[in-house]
mmCIF file of C-alpha atoms in Angstrom:
data_model
loop_
_atom_site.group_PDB
_atom_site.id
_atom_site.type_symbol
_atom_site.label_atom_id
_atom_site.label_comp_id
_atom_site.label_asym_id
_atom_site.label_seq_id
_atom_site.Cartn_x
_atom_site.Cartn_y
_atom_site.Cartn_z
ATOM 1 C CA UNK F 24 115.819 106.471 105.381
ATOM 2 C CA UNK F 25 115.013 105.614 109.010
ATOM 3 C CA UNK F 26 111.763 104.202 110.432
ATOM 4 C CA UNK F 27 111.486 104.380 114.235
ATOM 5 C CA UNK F 28 109.198 101.356 114.459
ATOM 6 C CA UNK F 29 108.342 98.491 112.171
ATOM 7 C CA UNK F 30 104.967 96.972 113.061
ATOM 8 C CA UNK F 31 101.749 98.934 112.738
ATOM 9 C CA UNK F 32 98.010 98.233 112.782
ATOM 10 C CA UNK F 33 95.334 99.828 110.642
ATOM 11 C CA UNK F 34 92.519 99.399 108.152
ATOM 12 C CA UNK F 35 92.767 98.516 104.472
ATOM 13 C CA UNK F 36 89.875 99.828 102.397
ATOM 14 C CA UNK F 37 88.747 100.164 98.814
ATOM 15 C CA UNK F 38 87.667 103.789 98.357
ATOM 16 C CA UNK F 39 86.072 103.121 94.975
ATOM 17 C CA UNK F 40 89.039 104.807 93.333
ATOM 18 C CA UNK F 41 92.045 103.155 94.918
ATOM 19 C CA UNK F 42 93.195 100.944 97.797
ATOM 20 C CA UNK F 43 94.287 102.818 100.939
ATOM 21 C CA UNK F 44 95.792 101.558 104.195
ATOM 22 C CA UNK F 45 95.278 103.972 107.117
ATOM 23 C CA UNK F 46 97.139 103.564 110.404
ATOM 24 C CA UNK F 47 95.011 103.176 113.527
ATOM 25 C CA UNK F 48 95.031 106.207 115.815
ATOM 26 C CA UNK F 49 96.002 103.998 118.731
ATOM 27 C CA UNK F 50 98.709 102.141 116.832
ATOM 28 C CA UNK F 51 102.409 102.559 117.446
ATOM 29 C CA UNK F 52 103.665 105.751 115.848
ATOM 30 C CA UNK F 53 106.119 105.248 113.024
ATOM 31 C CA UNK F 54 108.346 108.249 112.322
ATOM 32 C CA UNK F 55 110.244 108.550 109.046
ATOM 33 C CA UNK F 56 113.432 110.605 108.853
ATOM 34 C CA UNK F 57 116.833 110.769 107.224
ATOM 35 C CA UNK F 58 117.787 110.862 103.580
ATOM 36 C CA UNK F 59 116.600 114.161 102.085
ATOM 37 C CA UNK F 60 114.073 114.805 104.876
ATOM 38 C CA UNK F 61 114.812 117.777 107.129
ATOM 39 C CA UNK F 62 112.066 116.883 109.650
ATOM 40 C CA UNK F 63 110.472 113.813 111.216
ATOM 41 C CA UNK F 64 107.310 112.618 109.495
ATOM 42 C CA UNK F 65 104.737 110.357 111.129
ATOM 43 C CA UNK F 66 103.395 107.634 108.843
ATOM 44 C CA UNK F 67 99.653 107.942 108.273
ATOM 45 C CA UNK F 68 98.525 106.382 104.975
ATOM 46 C CA UNK F 69 99.608 104.065 102.192
ATOM 47 C CA UNK F 70 98.150 104.359 98.689
ATOM 48 C CA UNK F 71 98.290 101.648 96.024
ATOM 49 C CA UNK F 72 98.268 102.635 92.357
ATOM 50 C CA UNK F 73 97.948 100.229 89.430
ATOM 51 C CA UNK F 74 96.662 100.078 85.875
ATOM 52 C CA UNK F 75 94.755 97.595 83.688
ATOM 53 C CA UNK F 76 97.998 96.071 82.366
ATOM 54 C CA UNK F 77 101.571 95.634 83.570
ATOM 55 C CA UNK F 78 102.919 98.221 81.134
ATOM 56 C CA UNK F 79 101.096 101.069 82.881
ATOM 57 C CA UNK F 80 100.441 101.227 86.609
ATOM 58 C CA UNK F 81 102.830 103.630 88.330
ATOM 59 C CA UNK F 82 102.384 107.366 88.697
ATOM 60 C CA UNK F 83 106.117 107.990 88.463
ATOM 61 C CA UNK F 84 108.070 107.113 85.332
ATOM 62 C CA UNK F 85 111.767 106.207 85.436
ATOM 63 C CA UNK F 86 113.458 107.253 82.199
ATOM 64 C CA UNK F 87 110.017 107.185 80.602
ATOM 65 C CA UNK F 88 109.205 103.666 81.813
ATOM 66 C CA UNK F 89 106.089 102.835 83.854
ATOM 67 C CA UNK F 90 105.789 99.928 86.293
ATOM 68 C CA UNK F 91 102.889 97.526 86.974
ATOM 69 C CA UNK F 92 102.077 99.243 90.290
ATOM 70 C CA UNK F 93 103.364 101.748 92.833
ATOM 71 C CA UNK F 94 103.124 102.039 96.618
ATOM 72 C CA UNK F 95 103.087 105.500 98.175
ATOM 73 C CA UNK F 96 103.691 105.900 101.924
ATOM 74 C CA UNK F 97 102.502 109.272 103.266
ATOM 75 C CA UNK F 98 103.591 110.854 106.526
ATOM 76 C CA UNK F 99 102.970 114.299 108.020
ATOM 77 C CA UNK F 100 105.521 116.646 109.578
ATOM 78 C CA UNK F 101 105.138 115.796 113.253
ATOM 79 C CA UNK F 102 107.533 118.578 114.308
ATOM 80 C CA UNK F 103 105.373 121.354 112.855
ATOM 81 C CA UNK F 104 101.809 120.055 112.561
ATOM 82 C CA UNK F 105 99.241 118.068 114.530
ATOM 83 C CA UNK F 106 97.846 115.795 111.816
ATOM 84 C CA UNK F 107 97.900 114.965 108.115
ATOM 85 C CA UNK F 108 94.806 117.019 107.287
ATOM 86 C CA UNK F 109 96.498 120.160 108.566
ATOM 87 C CA UNK F 110 99.993 119.358 107.290
ATOM 88 C CA UNK F 111 99.061 118.563 103.698
ATOM 89 C CA UNK F 112 97.992 122.185 103.207
ATOM 90 C CA UNK F 113 101.114 123.719 104.804
ATOM 91 C CA UNK F 114 104.788 124.197 103.793
ATOM 92 C CA UNK F 115 107.028 121.155 104.404
ATOM 93 C CA UNK F 116 103.897 119.355 105.499
ATOM 94 C CA UNK F 117 104.156 115.918 103.920
ATOM 95 C CA UNK F 118 106.725 113.293 102.966
ATOM 96 C CA UNK F 119 105.841 110.590 100.451
ATOM 97 C CA UNK F 120 107.951 107.473 99.893
ATOM 98 C CA UNK F 121 107.429 105.933 96.454
ATOM 99 C CA UNK F 122 108.114 102.218 95.913
ATOM 100 C CA UNK F 123 107.768 100.659 92.471
ATOM 101 C CA UNK F 124 106.326 97.163 92.085
ATOM 102 C CA UNK F 125 107.515 94.618 89.531
ATOM 103 C CA UNK F 126 106.107 91.182 88.693
ATOM 104 C CA UNK F 127 108.035 88.307 90.298
ATOM 105 C CA UNK F 128 107.771 86.012 93.361
ATOM 106 C CA UNK F 129 106.014 88.182 95.937
ATOM 107 C CA UNK F 130 107.023 90.206 98.950
ATOM 108 C CA UNK F 131 105.233 88.609 101.940
ATOM 109 C CA UNK F 132 104.077 91.946 103.412
ATOM 110 C CA UNK F 133 102.509 92.968 100.095
ATOM 111 C CA UNK F 134 100.169 89.962 100.285
ATOM 112 C CA UNK F 135 98.450 91.650 103.229
ATOM 113 C CA UNK F 136 97.459 94.554 100.960
ATOM 114 C CA UNK F 137 95.578 92.523 98.331
ATOM 115 C CA UNK F 138 92.228 92.375 100.147
ATOM 116 C CA UNK F 139 89.400 94.744 99.254
ATOM 117 C CA UNK F 140 88.576 95.984 102.742
ATOM 118 C CA UNK F 141 89.747 94.565 106.050
ATOM 119 C CA UNK F 142 91.368 95.368 109.395
ATOM 120 C CA UNK F 143 95.124 94.758 109.367
ATOM 121 C CA UNK F 144 96.429 93.526 112.725
ATOM 122 C CA UNK F 145 100.118 93.822 111.878
ATOM 123 C CA UNK F 146 101.908 95.348 108.914
ATOM 124 C CA UNK F 147 105.670 95.778 108.759
ATOM 125 C CA UNK F 148 106.637 98.966 106.948
ATOM 126 C CA UNK F 149 110.235 97.754 106.898
ATOM 127 C CA UNK F 150 108.997 94.613 105.170
ATOM 128 C CA UNK F 151 107.570 96.692 102.333
ATOM 129 C CA UNK F 152 110.855 98.455 101.604
ATOM 130 C CA UNK F 153 113.484 97.294 99.120
ATOM 131 C CA UNK F 154 117.045 96.914 100.363
ATOM 132 C CA UNK F 155 118.612 100.134 99.151
ATOM 133 C CA UNK F 156 119.997 103.411 100.445
ATOM 134 C CA UNK F 157 119.669 105.127 97.069
ATOM 135 C CA UNK F 158 116.842 107.426 96.089
ATOM 136 C CA UNK F 159 115.706 110.317 93.928
ATOM 137 C CA UNK F 160 113.850 113.240 95.500
ATOM 138 C CA UNK F 161 111.963 116.364 94.500
ATOM 139 C CA UNK F 162 109.436 118.840 95.890
ATOM 140 C CA UNK F 163 105.964 118.191 94.467
ATOM 141 C CA UNK F 164 102.321 117.549 95.276
ATOM 142 C CA UNK F 165 99.995 114.818 96.441
ATOM 143 C CA UNK F 166 98.677 112.819 93.492
ATOM 144 C CA UNK F 167 95.174 112.581 94.936
ATOM 145 C CA UNK F 168 92.708 115.503 95.415
ATOM 146 C CA UNK F 169 93.459 118.311 96.220
ATOM 147 C CA UNK F 170 96.998 117.918 94.795
ATOM 148 C CA UNK F 171 98.612 120.082 97.506
ATOM 149 C CA UNK F 172 102.100 121.364 96.621
ATOM 150 C CA UNK F 173 103.507 120.480 100.033
ATOM 151 C CA UNK F 174 105.188 117.106 99.486
ATOM 152 C CA UNK F 175 108.811 116.013 99.604
ATOM 153 C CA UNK F 176 108.863 112.954 97.345
ATOM 154 C CA UNK F 177 111.444 110.203 97.851
ATOM 155 C CA UNK F 178 111.603 107.564 95.100
ATOM 156 C CA UNK F 179 113.548 104.482 96.173
ATOM 157 C CA UNK F 180 115.724 103.177 93.367
ATOM 158 C CA UNK F 181 114.902 99.471 93.715
ATOM 159 C CA UNK F 182 111.481 97.843 93.283
ATOM 160 C CA UNK F 183 109.638 95.282 95.379
ATOM 161 C CA UNK F 184 107.863 92.290 93.875
ATOM 162 C CA UNK F 185 104.343 90.914 93.581
ATOM 163 C CA UNK F 186 103.108 88.053 91.421
ATOM 164 C CA UNK F 187 100.627 88.471 88.564
ATOM 165 C CA UNK F 188 97.757 86.882 90.501
ATOM 166 C CA UNK F 189 97.998 89.415 93.319
ATOM 167 C CA UNK F 190 98.176 92.407 90.989
ATOM 168 C CA UNK F 191 95.208 90.922 89.121
ATOM 169 C CA UNK F 192 93.310 90.837 92.441
ATOM 170 C CA UNK F 193 93.651 94.624 92.709
ATOM 171 C CA UNK F 194 92.374 95.039 89.152
ATOM 172 C CA UNK F 195 89.245 93.055 90.016
ATOM 173 C CA UNK F 196 88.250 95.339 92.874
ATOM 174 C CA UNK F 197 84.923 97.092 92.496
ATOM 175 C CA UNK F 198 85.175 100.686 91.361
ATOM 176 C CA UNK F 199 82.999 103.762 91.691
ATOM 177 C CA UNK F 200 80.745 105.300 94.329
ATOM 178 C CA UNK F 201 78.401 102.304 94.174
ATOM 179 C CA UNK F 202 80.713 99.378 94.886
ATOM 180 C CA UNK F 203 77.961 96.930 93.876
ATOM 181 C CA UNK F 204 78.586 97.918 90.246
ATOM 182 C CA UNK F 205 82.081 96.619 89.439
ATOM 183 C CA UNK F 206 84.038 98.045 86.531
ATOM 184 C CA UNK F 207 86.875 96.262 84.772
ATOM 185 C CA UNK F 208 90.245 97.634 83.649
ATOM 186 C CA UNK F 209 90.478 99.903 86.669
ATOM 187 C CA UNK F 210 92.939 102.758 86.228
ATOM 188 C CA UNK F 211 93.759 104.753 89.350
ATOM 189 C CA UNK F 212 96.915 106.405 88.060
ATOM 190 C CA UNK F 213 97.257 110.156 87.710
ATOM 191 C CA UNK F 214 98.965 111.025 84.387
ATOM 192 C CA UNK F 215 102.597 112.034 84.770
ATOM 193 C CA UNK F 216 103.143 115.771 85.072
ATOM 194 C CA UNK F 217 105.777 118.105 83.631
ATOM 195 C CA UNK F 218 108.603 119.065 85.998
ATOM 196 C CA UNK F 219 107.783 122.800 85.744
ATOM 197 C CA UNK F 220 111.341 123.807 86.689
ATOM 198 C CA UNK F 221 111.475 121.463 89.673
ATOM 199 C CA UNK F 222 114.872 119.981 90.498
ATOM 200 C CA UNK F 223 115.190 116.212 90.892
ATOM 201 C CA UNK F 224 118.061 115.383 93.256
ATOM 202 C CA UNK F 225 119.690 112.044 94.024
ATOM 203 C CA UNK F 226 122.347 110.453 96.226
ATOM 204 C CA UNK F 227 123.274 108.024 93.440
ATOM 205 C CA UNK F 228 126.922 108.251 92.411
ATOM 206 C CA UNK F 229 126.514 107.746 88.677
ATOM 207 C CA UNK F 230 130.197 107.252 87.745
ATOM 208 C CA UNK F 231 130.627 104.501 90.342
ATOM 209 C CA UNK F 232 127.213 102.861 90.525
ATOM 210 C CA UNK F 233 124.528 101.467 88.288
ATOM 211 C CA UNK F 234 121.952 102.075 90.995
ATOM 212 C CA UNK F 235 119.468 104.009 88.868
ATOM 213 C CA UNK F 236 119.254 101.102 86.447
ATOM 214 C CA UNK F 237 118.298 98.693 89.230
ATOM 215 C CA UNK F 238 114.681 99.764 88.807
ATOM 216 C CA UNK F 239 114.728 98.627 85.205
ATOM 217 C CA UNK F 240 116.972 95.566 85.401
ATOM 218 C CA UNK F 241 115.844 93.864 88.610
#
């Protein structure tokens, strides 16, 4: 996977359902390409998903196993469409990069994303990524409303790390339309869906690599 730029500015906000980072319109454009992507996709949003406990928090399961949290980087097809709103309803409109989070000494860039709502002066997308060239990919949908079937998903095969205190900070965020009424045990994870005849592809060479197991063992 290739990112044309690293640093980006934007706004981190608690929507009452999840935590979303949105790139500023005037920020440097970050294009994502390579791997299974046939087009260039301009980064637009980052979603954070987590559950009330470490055993359930990711929207994707790897061999039936959930992770404490999951980052999802969304970009729109800049070669065919003008913006994310238009692209997410059109063929080949969106690319989503999925990064699993495990509990361990933290990734420094992830610390930036543990506030409830704040401007973010600089965020390194490269700094959020694990060091791997391996991935799994399939054609699916957004996991937030309206679940448009226009997404090329790319699941990186290594996790990044965040400590328990920082994941706990997400779980303490206020939830609901009225953010003055906090709810505990927040769960902003869409239940896993059946494949429905979709094909999951990978660049992992199973006979020569244990790459798929890195998600579970590291």
